[in-house]
Amino acid sequence: MTVTYTANVATSRVISNFLRLLFRWRGSIYKLVWLDLLVFLFFYLLLAVCYRTAMSDAARSGFEAVVLYCNSHATLIPLSFVLGFFVSIVMNRWWAQYTTIPWPDSIATLVSSSVHGFDDRARAMRRTILRYVCLCQVIVFTMISPSVKMRFPTYDQIIEAGLLQQNEKDIIETLDLQFPYYPKHWMPIVWAASIVMRARRENKIRDDYAVKTIIDELNRFRGLCGFLLYYDWVSVPLVYTQVVTLATYTFFLCRVIGQQWIDNPHSRTAGNRIDQYFPIMTILEFFFYMGWLKVAESLINPFGDDDDDFELNWMIDRNLTVSYLIVDEMHQEHPELLKDQYWDEVFPNELPYADESQRAAPPEHSTARLVQSKSGRSNIPSVRSSESYKPGATYFMPHSSGLTNTSSMNWSTSGMTIGDDIGDSLFRHKRFERSRRRHESDERQSSTSLNFEELIEQRNRERRERLRHRFLNMRNNQRPSSTGRYVVTVLRPPSPRSSQHSNAVEEVEEEEEVMEPETDVPNNKPDKYE
């Protein structure tokens, strides 16, 4: 089964949680890379010993030339790009295969709610439909998973597990002889659909919509099982897998030579005594790149026996148990209907916490605390359209096109001036009015500056109170009186004698007694009328 470490990384800490995961062995990178790393070290040390002890001067010169060539040209292989793209494809394919695995829970819920009856025949129909659904999944798993195939090598082992009957095995084997080249995983789904139609004919299913819904779910289950077979048949293109493998191993074949320490002033190791004894960075480079390749190799088929492969045998046991539990043990069963603890309050204001210190403030929208500053407000009043040209008035135009404070504006008069005294007085009057309005606006804002959080909380409380009273009023208005009496008004047509009074209508009130059922849950509608 997939190695799970979710509980270990639930909360981030000062010391990284990932550091503790480095000491695990099952599903680790060490388990996948250690053998390749030992082989790489063996060849590296072998060449180092031969260069330092067994080679002549001519051989040493030739070996140094090969080392310089491999070291300078090994980086021409785009290993990071090739591995990154390949692992991305494999990871997406790995998760897509998991989401394709079908689960019978939705079918079991539909069958339990649609196929009615507590007799043996209705019970057999429900159980058989879900058994066929699980049988379809088991047949598919035996074709794609070695572990499931080892558990159920033949149909006899499936019969022993209770998923198949002898007569059903004979039918499948007969069709296998007639059509040997095609899988028969769809046959149990066809049988299940036939049982659904028979249940409809026998009125075990009361409407056609439920039949359609169940058959649609059966077809969806069969389609997902077919997709699992398609993933098994169609792999990642072989040419791409070969390119990645050749690129990785060729790169490290060059590295095992090009990273050797040589006694040459033109080499990268000239004066470096660390690589003379142990190639630390070369080992890390091999560990990361080879580990990258091993990740793709481990996840390319998640139905195998690797540590991170899917546990299909557990899924088989779980699906059959849960299916029988839903359609048989829990069929049309539910706890007793009782009033919830918020019955009179309609809805809770706040749900309790085991530790009240864990209660957090409700989320706020992004502009909840945004307050416009005084410097950001424009001090220039807008010119109203009603202030049109008037004879004898003076018009002032600003020199600058931008918006600036009126105290720093340079104004100029243009044409249309009757008298300088009238224009100056009008200009001073407008400046006085603008300053007065700006002063009044600042006073209003300073007087109404409340705590924003308290205002929001107060509004939330008022809103909850209004909603509570609204729900209570609606329930009180819709609930009948305790006496159970209803008033019915009958409008009768006018008699021939009163034809001259055709507009008069006689209203007769009749009261009917209605017996209300005794139940813990109040009902707003009477069951029947007498």
Short mmCIF file of C-alpha atoms in Angstrom, two decimals:
data_model
loop_
_atom_site.label_atom_id
_atom_site.label_comp_id
_atom_site.label_asym_id
_atom_site.label_seq_id
_atom_site.Cartn_x
_atom_site.Cartn_y
_atom_site.Cartn_z
CA MET A 1 0.00 0.00 0.00
CA THR A 2 1.07 3.58 -0.54
CA VAL A 3 3.38 4.85 2.19
CA THR A 4 1.43 7.45 4.18
CA TYR A 5 3.08 10.24 6.16
CA THR A 6 0.24 12.80 6.22
CA ALA A 7 -0.02 12.77 10.02
CA ASN A 8 3.68 13.62 10.35
CA VAL A 9 3.41 16.77 8.24
CA ALA A 10 0.02 18.02 9.44
CA THR A 11 1.47 21.17 11.03
CA SER A 12 4.61 23.01 9.99
CA ARG A 13 7.21 23.50 12.72
CA VAL A 14 10.42 25.43 13.19
CA ILE A 15 12.40 22.30 12.40
CA SER A 16 11.13 20.93 9.11
CA ASN A 17 8.92 17.85 9.33
CA PHE A 18 10.50 16.58 6.13
CA LEU A 19 13.80 16.03 7.94
CA ARG A 20 12.22 13.27 10.02
CA LEU A 21 10.98 11.59 6.86
CA LEU A 22 14.57 11.21 5.67
CA PHE A 23 15.12 8.42 8.22
CA ARG A 24 12.44 6.12 6.80
CA TRP A 25 13.40 3.06 4.80
CA ARG A 26 10.13 1.69 3.39
CA GLY A 27 9.29 3.57 0.22
CA SER A 28 12.47 5.65 0.48
CA ILE A 29 14.86 6.68 -2.24
CA TYR A 30 17.70 4.85 -0.48
CA LYS A 31 15.91 1.55 -1.03
CA LEU A 32 15.74 2.20 -4.77
CA VAL A 33 19.18 3.69 -5.41
CA TRP A 34 21.60 1.88 -3.11
CA LEU A 35 22.51 -0.92 -5.54
CA ASP A 36 23.12 1.44 -8.48
CA LEU A 37 25.15 3.69 -6.20
CA LEU A 38 27.38 0.81 -5.12
CA VAL A 39 28.01 -0.14 -8.76
CA PHE A 40 28.87 3.47 -9.61
CA LEU A 41 31.29 3.72 -6.68
CA PHE A 42 32.90 0.41 -7.61
CA PHE A 43 33.75 1.53 -11.15
CA TYR A 44 34.83 4.97 -9.96
CA LEU A 45 37.24 3.57 -7.38
CA LEU A 46 38.48 0.93 -9.82
CA LEU A 47 39.47 3.57 -12.37
CA ALA A 48 41.03 5.72 -9.64
CA VAL A 49 43.19 2.86 -8.37
CA CYS A 50 44.26 1.88 -11.88
CA TYR A 51 45.20 5.48 -12.73
CA ARG A 52 47.29 5.95 -9.64
CA THR A 53 48.99 2.56 -9.41
CA ALA A 54 48.77 0.43 -12.56
CA MET A 55 49.14 2.82 -15.53
CA SER A 56 52.35 3.84 -17.27
CA ASP A 57 53.13 7.44 -18.11
CA ALA A 58 51.79 7.09 -21.65
CA ALA A 59 48.63 5.41 -20.42
CA ARG A 60 48.20 8.10 -17.79
CA SER A 61 48.49 10.81 -20.44
CA GLY A 62 45.88 9.10 -22.60
CA PHE A 63 43.58 8.59 -19.62
CA GLU A 64 43.90 12.25 -18.65
CA ALA A 65 42.89 13.29 -22.17
CA VAL A 66 39.80 11.07 -21.97
CA VAL A 67 38.93 12.53 -18.55
CA LEU A 68 39.17 16.10 -19.86
CA TYR A 69 37.03 15.24 -22.88
CA CYS A 70 34.29 13.50 -20.85
CA ASN A 71 34.20 16.27 -18.27
CA SER A 72 33.79 19.01 -20.87
CA HIS A 73 31.18 17.26 -23.06
CA ALA A 74 29.01 15.37 -20.55
CA THR A 75 26.94 18.48 -19.91
CA LEU A 76 25.72 18.39 -23.52
CA ILE A 77 23.19 15.75 -22.48
CA PRO A 78 20.02 17.66 -21.32
CA LEU A 79 19.41 15.28 -18.45
CA SER A 80 17.46 17.70 -16.24
CA PHE A 81 14.99 18.53 -19.01
CA VAL A 82 14.51 14.92 -20.10
CA LEU A 83 14.01 13.57 -16.58
CA GLY A 84 11.78 16.43 -15.45
CA PHE A 85 9.38 16.09 -18.36
CA PHE A 86 9.29 12.30 -18.09
CA VAL A 87 8.61 12.27 -14.34
CA SER A 88 5.86 14.86 -14.81
CA ILE A 89 4.11 12.59 -17.32
CA VAL A 90 4.47 9.57 -15.05
CA MET A 91 3.14 11.40 -11.98
CA ASN A 92 0.06 12.66 -13.83
CA ARG A 93 -0.56 9.18 -15.18
CA TRP A 94 -0.12 7.66 -11.71
CA TRP A 95 -2.76 9.89 -10.10
CA ALA A 96 -5.12 9.51 -13.07
CA GLN A 97 -5.03 5.73 -12.66
CA TYR A 98 -5.95 6.03 -9.00
CA THR A 99 -8.91 8.31 -9.72
CA THR A 100 -10.07 5.83 -12.37
CA ILE A 101 -10.48 2.99 -9.86
CA PRO A 102 -14.28 2.59 -9.41
CA TRP A 103 -15.99 2.28 -6.04
CA PRO A 104 -19.39 0.55 -5.66
CA ASP A 105 -20.69 2.76 -2.83
CA SER A 106 -22.92 4.94 -5.01
CA ILE A 107 -24.45 1.91 -6.73
CA ALA A 108 -25.09 0.25 -3.36
CA THR A 109 -26.84 3.37 -2.05
CA LEU A 110 -29.05 3.60 -5.14
CA VAL A 111 -29.95 -0.09 -5.04
CA SER A 112 -30.75 0.04 -1.32
CA SER A 113 -33.04 3.05 -1.73
CA SER A 114 -34.72 1.90 -4.96
CA VAL A 115 -35.20 -1.88 -4.68
CA HIS A 116 -37.91 -2.21 -2.02
CA GLY A 117 -38.95 -5.23 -0.03
CA PHE A 118 -37.79 -7.30 2.93
CA ASP A 119 -38.62 -10.71 1.47
CA ASP A 120 -35.92 -13.12 0.38
CA ARG A 121 -36.37 -12.37 -3.32
CA ALA A 122 -35.89 -8.62 -2.92
CA ARG A 123 -32.94 -9.22 -0.63
CA ALA A 124 -31.39 -11.65 -3.14
CA MET A 125 -31.80 -9.08 -5.92
CA ARG A 126 -30.00 -6.37 -3.98
CA ARG A 127 -27.14 -8.61 -2.88
CA THR A 128 -26.69 -10.20 -6.30
CA ILE A 129 -26.50 -6.84 -8.10
CA LEU A 130 -23.68 -5.69 -5.82
CA ARG A 131 -21.94 -9.07 -6.00
CA TYR A 132 -21.86 -8.77 -9.79
CA VAL A 133 -20.45 -5.25 -9.51
CA CYS A 134 -17.62 -6.44 -7.26
CA LEU A 135 -17.04 -9.46 -9.53
CA CYS A 136 -16.50 -7.15 -12.50
CA GLN A 137 -13.86 -5.25 -10.54
CA VAL A 138 -12.10 -8.43 -9.42
CA ILE A 139 -11.89 -9.75 -12.99
CA VAL A 140 -10.31 -6.48 -14.13
CA PHE A 141 -7.84 -6.46 -11.23
CA THR A 142 -6.70 -9.98 -12.06
CA MET A 143 -5.81 -8.77 -15.56
CA ILE A 144 -3.72 -5.76 -14.48
CA SER A 145 -2.25 -6.59 -11.05
CA PRO A 146 0.21 -9.43 -10.36
CA SER A 147 -0.70 -9.52 -6.66
CA VAL A 148 -4.42 -9.97 -7.38
CA LYS A 149 -3.63 -12.57 -10.04
CA MET A 150 -1.63 -14.54 -7.49
CA ARG A 151 -4.60 -14.37 -5.11
CA PHE A 152 -7.17 -15.44 -7.75
CA PRO A 153 -5.26 -17.42 -10.39
CA THR A 154 -8.42 -19.17 -11.68
CA TYR A 155 -12.20 -18.87 -11.39
CA ASP A 156 -12.18 -21.56 -8.71
CA GLN A 157 -10.51 -19.22 -6.22
CA ILE A 158 -13.11 -16.55 -7.03
CA ILE A 159 -15.85 -19.12 -6.30
CA GLU A 160 -14.19 -19.91 -2.96
CA ALA A 161 -14.22 -16.19 -2.12
CA GLY A 162 -18.01 -16.09 -2.69
CA LEU A 163 -17.93 -13.70 -5.63
CA LEU A 164 -18.91 -16.24 -8.29
CA GLN A 165 -21.32 -19.18 -8.56
CA GLN A 166 -20.66 -22.43 -10.40
CA ASN A 167 -23.34 -21.84 -13.03
CA GLU A 168 -21.97 -18.35 -13.67
CA LYS A 169 -18.48 -19.78 -14.08
CA ASP A 170 -19.77 -22.23 -16.70
CA ILE A 171 -21.31 -19.40 -18.71
CA ILE A 172 -18.09 -17.34 -18.63
CA GLU A 173 -15.92 -20.31 -19.61
CA THR A 174 -18.25 -21.17 -22.48
CA LEU A 175 -17.95 -17.66 -23.85
CA ASP A 176 -14.19 -17.77 -23.32
CA LEU A 177 -14.04 -20.78 -25.62
CA GLN A 178 -16.21 -19.11 -28.25
CA PHE A 179 -14.54 -15.68 -28.04
CA PRO A 180 -11.07 -16.25 -26.56
CA TYR A 181 -9.51 -12.93 -27.56
CA TYR A 182 -11.73 -10.52 -25.67
CA PRO A 183 -12.01 -9.92 -21.91
CA LYS A 184 -15.31 -10.81 -20.24
CA HIS A 185 -15.28 -8.31 -17.37
CA TRP A 186 -18.47 -6.68 -18.69
CA MET A 187 -20.62 -9.81 -18.33
CA PRO A 188 -21.45 -9.33 -14.61
CA ILE A 189 -22.58 -5.77 -15.35
CA VAL A 190 -24.96 -7.08 -18.03
CA TRP A 191 -26.37 -9.58 -15.52
CA ALA A 192 -26.81 -6.83 -12.93
CA ALA A 193 -28.70 -4.66 -15.44
CA SER A 194 -31.00 -7.60 -16.25
CA ILE A 195 -31.79 -8.05 -12.56
CA VAL A 196 -32.63 -4.34 -12.31
CA MET A 197 -35.12 -4.67 -15.17
CA ARG A 198 -36.67 -7.76 -13.59
CA ALA A 199 -37.05 -5.90 -10.30
CA ARG A 200 -38.91 -3.16 -12.19
CA ARG A 201 -41.26 -5.68 -13.81
CA GLU A 202 -41.97 -7.23 -10.41
CA ASN A 203 -42.62 -3.75 -8.97
CA LYS A 204 -39.66 -3.98 -6.61
CA ILE A 205 -38.53 -0.70 -8.19
CA ARG A 206 -41.44 1.73 -8.29
CA ASP A 207 -40.45 4.16 -11.06
CA ASP A 208 -38.51 4.18 -14.30
CA TYR A 209 -36.30 7.08 -13.25
CA ALA A 210 -34.72 4.93 -10.52
CA VAL A 211 -34.10 2.20 -13.10
CA LYS A 212 -32.37 4.66 -15.41
CA THR A 213 -30.24 6.05 -12.59
CA ILE A 214 -29.06 2.60 -11.49
CA ILE A 215 -28.25 1.51 -15.04
CA ASP A 216 -26.34 4.75 -15.65
CA GLU A 217 -24.23 4.06 -12.56
CA LEU A 218 -23.62 0.49 -13.74
CA ASN A 219 -22.46 1.78 -17.12
CA ARG A 220 -20.20 4.31 -15.42
CA PHE A 221 -18.68 1.57 -13.26
CA ARG A 222 -18.08 -0.60 -16.32
CA GLY A 223 -16.52 2.35 -18.15
CA LEU A 224 -14.03 3.01 -15.35
CA CYS A 225 -13.06 -0.66 -15.29
CA GLY A 226 -12.49 -0.44 -19.03
CA PHE A 227 -10.25 2.60 -18.57
CA LEU A 228 -8.09 0.60 -16.16
CA LEU A 229 -7.59 -1.96 -18.91
CA TYR A 230 -6.74 0.83 -21.36
CA TYR A 231 -4.06 2.15 -18.99
CA ASP A 232 -2.66 -1.38 -18.84
CA TRP A 233 -2.65 -1.81 -22.61
CA VAL A 234 -1.40 1.66 -23.59
CA SER A 235 1.79 2.60 -21.74
CA VAL A 236 4.03 5.63 -21.96
CA PRO A 237 5.63 5.40 -25.43
CA LEU A 238 8.58 3.05 -25.35
CA VAL A 239 10.81 5.41 -27.32
CA TYR A 240 10.53 8.07 -24.63
CA THR A 241 11.30 5.57 -21.88
CA GLN A 242 14.35 4.40 -23.84
CA VAL A 243 15.56 7.97 -24.39
CA VAL A 244 15.32 8.75 -20.69
CA THR A 245 17.09 5.55 -19.66
CA LEU A 246 19.90 5.93 -22.22
CA ALA A 247 20.39 9.59 -21.34
CA THR A 248 20.70 8.84 -17.62
CA TYR A 249 23.09 5.90 -17.85
CA THR A 250 25.18 7.49 -20.61
CA PHE A 251 25.51 10.65 -18.56
CA PHE A 252 26.87 8.76 -15.57
CA LEU A 253 29.14 6.65 -17.74
CA CYS A 254 30.75 9.91 -18.78
CA ARG A 255 30.72 11.13 -15.19
CA VAL A 256 32.45 8.06 -13.79
CA ILE A 257 35.37 8.92 -16.09
CA GLY A 258 35.14 12.69 -16.32
CA GLN A 259 34.96 13.23 -12.55
CA GLN A 260 38.21 11.36 -11.86
CA TRP A 261 41.00 13.14 -10.06
CA ILE A 262 44.03 13.57 -12.32
CA ASP A 263 47.41 15.13 -11.73
CA ASN A 264 47.13 17.69 -14.52
CA PRO A 265 47.34 21.49 -14.11
CA HIS A 266 44.67 21.97 -16.83
CA SER A 267 42.07 19.77 -15.14
CA ARG A 268 39.26 20.92 -12.87
CA THR A 269 40.79 18.98 -9.97
CA ALA A 270 44.10 20.79 -10.05
CA GLY A 271 44.92 21.69 -6.47
CA ASN A 272 41.71 20.07 -5.17
CA ARG A 273 42.58 17.51 -2.51
CA ILE A 274 38.99 16.57 -1.60
CA ASP A 275 38.21 14.80 -4.88
CA GLN A 276 41.57 13.11 -4.62
CA TYR A 277 40.23 10.98 -1.78
CA PHE A 278 36.42 10.88 -2.15
CA PRO A 279 34.09 12.45 -4.79
CA ILE A 280 31.40 13.92 -2.53
CA MET A 281 29.61 16.13 -5.06
CA THR A 282 29.77 13.43 -7.73
CA ILE A 283 28.04 10.99 -5.37
CA LEU A 284 25.31 13.53 -4.61
CA GLU A 285 24.79 14.21 -8.31
CA PHE A 286 24.39 10.51 -9.01
CA PHE A 287 22.04 10.10 -6.05
CA PHE A 288 19.66 12.85 -7.18
CA TYR A 289 19.54 12.11 -10.89
CA MET A 290 19.37 8.35 -10.51
CA GLY A 291 16.75 8.78 -7.78
CA TRP A 292 14.73 10.88 -10.21
CA LEU A 293 14.77 8.03 -12.71
CA LYS A 294 13.86 5.48 -10.02
CA VAL A 295 10.82 7.56 -9.04
CA ALA A 296 9.48 7.31 -12.57
CA GLU A 297 10.32 3.61 -12.69
CA SER A 298 8.42 2.99 -9.45
CA LEU A 299 5.28 4.95 -10.36
CA ILE A 300 4.87 4.10 -14.03
CA ASN A 301 2.76 1.04 -13.07
CA PRO A 302 1.01 1.52 -9.70
CA PHE A 303 -0.60 -1.93 -9.77
CA GLY A 304 2.60 -3.86 -9.08
CA ASP A 305 4.36 -4.83 -5.86
CA ASP A 306 6.33 -1.66 -5.10
CA ASP A 307 5.99 0.08 -1.75
CA ASP A 308 4.01 2.95 -3.27
CA ASP A 309 1.72 0.81 -5.41
CA PHE A 310 -2.00 0.61 -4.78
CA GLU A 311 -3.30 -2.08 -2.42
CA LEU A 312 -5.93 -3.67 -4.67
CA ASN A 313 -6.48 -6.73 -2.48
CA TRP A 314 -7.58 -4.50 0.38
CA MET A 315 -9.96 -2.69 -2.00
CA ILE A 316 -11.58 -5.99 -3.01
CA ASP A 317 -12.27 -6.98 0.60
CA ARG A 318 -13.50 -3.53 1.52
CA ASN A 319 -15.83 -3.11 -1.46
CA LEU A 320 -17.61 -6.44 -0.99
CA THR A 321 -18.09 -5.90 2.75
CA VAL A 322 -19.38 -2.34 2.42
CA SER A 323 -21.69 -3.27 -0.46
CA TYR A 324 -23.40 -6.06 1.49
CA LEU A 325 -23.62 -3.81 4.54
CA ILE A 326 -25.41 -1.05 2.61
CA VAL A 327 -27.91 -3.15 0.64
CA ASP A 328 -28.74 -5.70 3.34
CA GLU A 329 -27.89 -4.75 6.91
CA MET A 330 -28.71 -1.04 6.55
CA HIS A 331 -31.58 -1.39 4.06
CA GLN A 332 -34.26 1.18 4.94
CA GLU A 333 -32.90 1.55 8.46
CA HIS A 334 -32.12 4.84 10.17
CA PRO A 335 -31.95 6.16 13.74
CA GLU A 336 -35.06 7.40 15.50
CA LEU A 337 -36.29 10.81 14.41
CA LEU A 338 -35.80 13.29 17.24
CA LYS A 339 -35.80 17.04 17.58
CA ASP A 340 -32.33 18.50 17.34
CA GLN A 341 -30.99 20.70 20.11
CA TYR A 342 -31.47 23.84 18.00
CA TRP A 343 -35.14 23.12 17.30
CA ASP A 344 -36.45 26.22 19.06
CA GLU A 345 -33.61 28.48 17.96
CA VAL A 346 -33.99 27.45 14.28
CA PHE A 347 -30.21 27.62 13.74
CA PRO A 348 -27.18 27.87 16.07
CA ASN A 349 -25.33 31.12 16.49
CA GLU A 350 -22.02 29.43 17.26
CA LEU A 351 -21.04 25.79 17.51
CA PRO A 352 -19.05 24.78 20.61
CA TYR A 353 -15.36 23.88 20.72
CA ALA A 354 -13.75 21.35 23.02
CA ASP A 355 -11.09 23.98 23.58
CA GLU A 356 -12.48 27.50 23.27
CA SER A 357 -9.00 28.86 22.63
CA GLN A 358 -9.15 27.17 19.22
CA ARG A 359 -12.05 29.36 18.10
CA ALA A 360 -10.95 31.63 15.27
CA ALA A 361 -12.41 34.84 13.94
CA PRO A 362 -14.61 34.54 10.84
CA PRO A 363 -12.90 35.31 7.53
CA GLU A 364 -13.13 38.83 6.14
CA HIS A 365 -13.17 40.07 2.58
CA SER A 366 -10.08 41.77 1.26
CA THR A 367 -11.44 45.34 1.56
CA ALA A 368 -12.90 44.95 5.07
CA ARG A 369 -10.21 47.09 6.71
CA LEU A 370 -9.65 49.47 3.83
CA VAL A 371 -10.29 53.07 4.99
CA GLN A 372 -9.80 56.04 2.67
CA SER A 373 -7.15 58.40 3.97
CA LYS A 374 -7.61 62.17 4.08
CA SER A 375 -4.75 62.74 1.69
CA GLY A 376 -6.38 60.45 -0.86
CA ARG A 377 -9.63 62.39 -0.98
CA SER A 378 -9.99 65.04 -3.63
CA ASN A 379 -10.42 68.59 -2.33
CA ILE A 380 -11.67 69.98 -5.62
CA PRO A 381 -15.48 70.19 -5.81
CA SER A 382 -17.06 69.02 -9.01
CA VAL A 383 -18.51 71.63 -11.31
CA ARG A 384 -22.26 71.18 -11.60
CA SER A 385 -23.85 71.20 -14.98
CA SER A 386 -26.47 73.69 -13.76
CA GLU A 387 -23.81 76.37 -13.28
CA SER A 388 -23.83 77.56 -16.86
CA TYR A 389 -22.68 80.85 -18.23
CA LYS A 390 -24.32 83.88 -16.65
CA PRO A 391 -24.00 87.42 -17.92
CA GLY A 392 -21.72 89.49 -15.80
CA ALA A 393 -19.95 86.49 -14.24
CA THR A 394 -16.23 85.89 -14.25
CA TYR A 395 -14.78 82.51 -15.33
CA PHE A 396 -11.45 81.28 -13.99
CA MET A 397 -9.45 78.55 -15.75
CA PRO A 398 -6.56 76.66 -14.08
CA HIS A 399 -3.18 76.80 -15.77
CA SER A 400 -2.30 73.14 -14.88
CA SER A 401 -4.29 70.22 -16.24
CA GLY A 402 -3.79 68.00 -13.16
CA LEU A 403 -5.80 67.98 -9.96
CA THR A 404 -4.10 70.05 -7.24
CA ASN A 405 -5.18 71.73 -4.01
CA THR A 406 -7.15 74.93 -4.50
CA SER A 407 -4.78 76.76 -2.19
CA SER A 408 -1.89 76.16 -4.59
CA MET A 409 -3.73 76.69 -7.85
CA ASN A 410 -2.83 79.51 -10.20
CA TRP A 411 -5.93 80.98 -11.68
CA SER A 412 -6.30 83.27 -14.66
CA THR A 413 -9.25 85.18 -15.94
CA SER A 414 -10.38 84.75 -19.52
CA GLY A 415 -12.57 87.12 -21.53
CA MET A 416 -16.17 87.64 -20.35
CA THR A 417 -15.34 90.05 -17.44
CA ILE A 418 -17.72 92.87 -16.56
CA GLY A 419 -15.80 94.24 -13.58
CA ASP A 420 -12.64 93.32 -11.68
CA ASP A 421 -14.28 94.00 -8.30
CA ILE A 422 -17.20 91.69 -8.99
CA GLY A 423 -14.84 88.93 -10.17
CA ASP A 424 -12.59 89.21 -7.11
CA SER A 425 -15.53 89.08 -4.70
CA LEU A 426 -16.98 86.05 -6.48
CA PHE A 427 -13.62 84.29 -6.40
CA ARG A 428 -13.21 84.91 -2.64
CA HIS A 429 -16.78 83.74 -2.02
CA LYS A 430 -16.18 80.42 -3.80
CA ARG A 431 -12.96 79.82 -1.94
CA PHE A 432 -14.71 80.46 1.37
CA GLU A 433 -17.53 78.03 0.50
CA ARG A 434 -15.08 75.27 -0.47
CA SER A 435 -13.06 75.63 2.72
CA ARG A 436 -16.25 75.62 4.82
CA ARG A 437 -17.55 72.40 3.20
CA ARG A 438 -14.16 70.72 3.61
CA HIS A 439 -14.08 71.66 7.30
CA GLU A 440 -17.60 70.29 7.89
CA SER A 441 -16.72 67.00 6.13
CA ASP A 442 -13.65 66.51 8.34
CA GLU A 443 -15.72 67.15 11.47
CA ARG A 444 -18.36 64.59 10.45
CA GLN A 445 -15.73 61.92 9.78
CA SER A 446 -13.95 62.54 13.07
CA SER A 447 -17.21 62.39 15.03
CA THR A 448 -18.33 59.11 13.42
CA SER A 449 -15.02 57.24 13.66
CA LEU A 450 -16.01 54.05 15.50
CA ASN A 451 -14.13 50.89 16.01
CA PHE A 452 -14.55 48.98 12.76
CA GLU A 453 -14.47 45.54 14.34
CA GLU A 454 -17.12 46.46 16.91
CA LEU A 455 -19.33 47.85 14.16
CA ILE A 456 -19.06 44.64 12.13
CA GLU A 457 -19.77 42.50 15.18
CA GLN A 458 -22.79 44.62 16.11
CA ARG A 459 -24.20 44.33 12.60
CA ASN A 460 -23.71 40.57 12.62
CA ARG A 461 -25.58 40.26 15.91
CA GLU A 462 -28.43 42.37 14.63
CA ARG A 463 -28.62 40.32 11.44
CA ARG A 464 -28.74 37.04 13.38
CA GLU A 465 -31.50 38.37 15.62
CA ARG A 466 -33.57 39.49 12.64
CA LEU A 467 -33.17 36.11 10.95
CA ARG A 468 -34.12 34.25 14.14
CA HIS A 469 -37.26 36.31 14.66
CA ARG A 470 -38.16 35.94 11.01
CA PHE A 471 -37.93 32.14 11.14
CA LEU A 472 -39.89 32.00 14.39
CA ASN A 473 -42.62 34.21 12.99
CA MET A 474 -42.85 32.12 9.84
CA ARG A 475 -43.14 28.90 11.84
CA ASN A 476 -45.76 30.37 14.19
CA ASN A 477 -47.81 31.69 11.29
CA GLN A 478 -47.73 28.37 9.40
CA ARG A 479 -48.38 26.15 12.42
CA PRO A 480 -52.13 25.30 12.86
CA SER A 481 -53.92 26.08 16.10
CA SER A 482 -53.93 23.56 18.90
CA THR A 483 -57.67 22.80 18.41
CA GLY A 484 -57.11 21.60 14.86
CA ARG A 485 -60.07 23.60 13.46
CA TYR A 486 -60.00 25.11 9.99
CA VAL A 487 -62.39 27.77 8.63
CA VAL A 488 -63.62 27.24 5.08
CA THR A 489 -65.44 30.05 3.24
CA VAL A 490 -67.90 28.98 0.52
CA LEU A 491 -68.97 31.45 -2.17
CA ARG A 492 -72.48 30.58 -3.50
CA PRO A 493 -73.92 31.93 -6.76
CA PRO A 494 -76.87 34.35 -6.42
CA SER A 495 -80.40 32.89 -6.59
CA PRO A 496 -82.89 33.99 -9.31
CA ARG A 497 -84.91 35.90 -6.70
CA SER A 498 -82.02 38.19 -5.93
CA SER A 499 -81.05 38.91 -9.53
CA GLN A 500 -81.46 42.65 -8.95
CA HIS A 501 -78.82 42.32 -6.23
CA SER A 502 -76.28 40.46 -8.36
CA ASN A 503 -73.36 42.03 -6.60
CA ALA A 504 -74.29 40.59 -3.20
CA VAL A 505 -72.66 37.27 -2.30
CA GLU A 506 -73.58 35.25 0.74
CA GLU A 507 -70.66 33.88 2.67
CA VAL A 508 -71.11 30.83 4.80
CA GLU A 509 -68.41 29.70 7.17
CA GLU A 510 -68.10 26.03 7.84
CA GLU A 511 -65.79 24.56 10.38
CA GLU A 512 -64.34 21.11 10.03
CA GLU A 513 -62.66 19.06 12.69
CA VAL A 514 -59.32 17.63 11.58
CA MET A 515 -57.55 14.94 13.56
CA GLU A 516 -53.85 15.65 13.75
CA PRO A 517 -51.43 12.75 14.10
CA GLU A 518 -49.58 12.46 17.36
CA THR A 519 -45.89 12.72 16.62
CA ASP A 520 -42.81 14.27 18.10
CA VAL A 521 -42.18 16.27 14.93
CA PRO A 522 -44.82 18.94 14.24
CA ASN A 523 -46.32 18.92 10.78
CA ASN A 524 -47.65 22.06 9.16
CA LYS A 525 -50.11 20.20 6.93
CA PRO A 526 -52.96 17.87 8.00
CA ASP A 527 -52.80 14.31 6.81
CA LYS A 528 -56.40 14.16 5.53
CA TYR A 529 -59.60 16.10 5.46
CA GLU A 530 -62.99 14.72 6.35
#
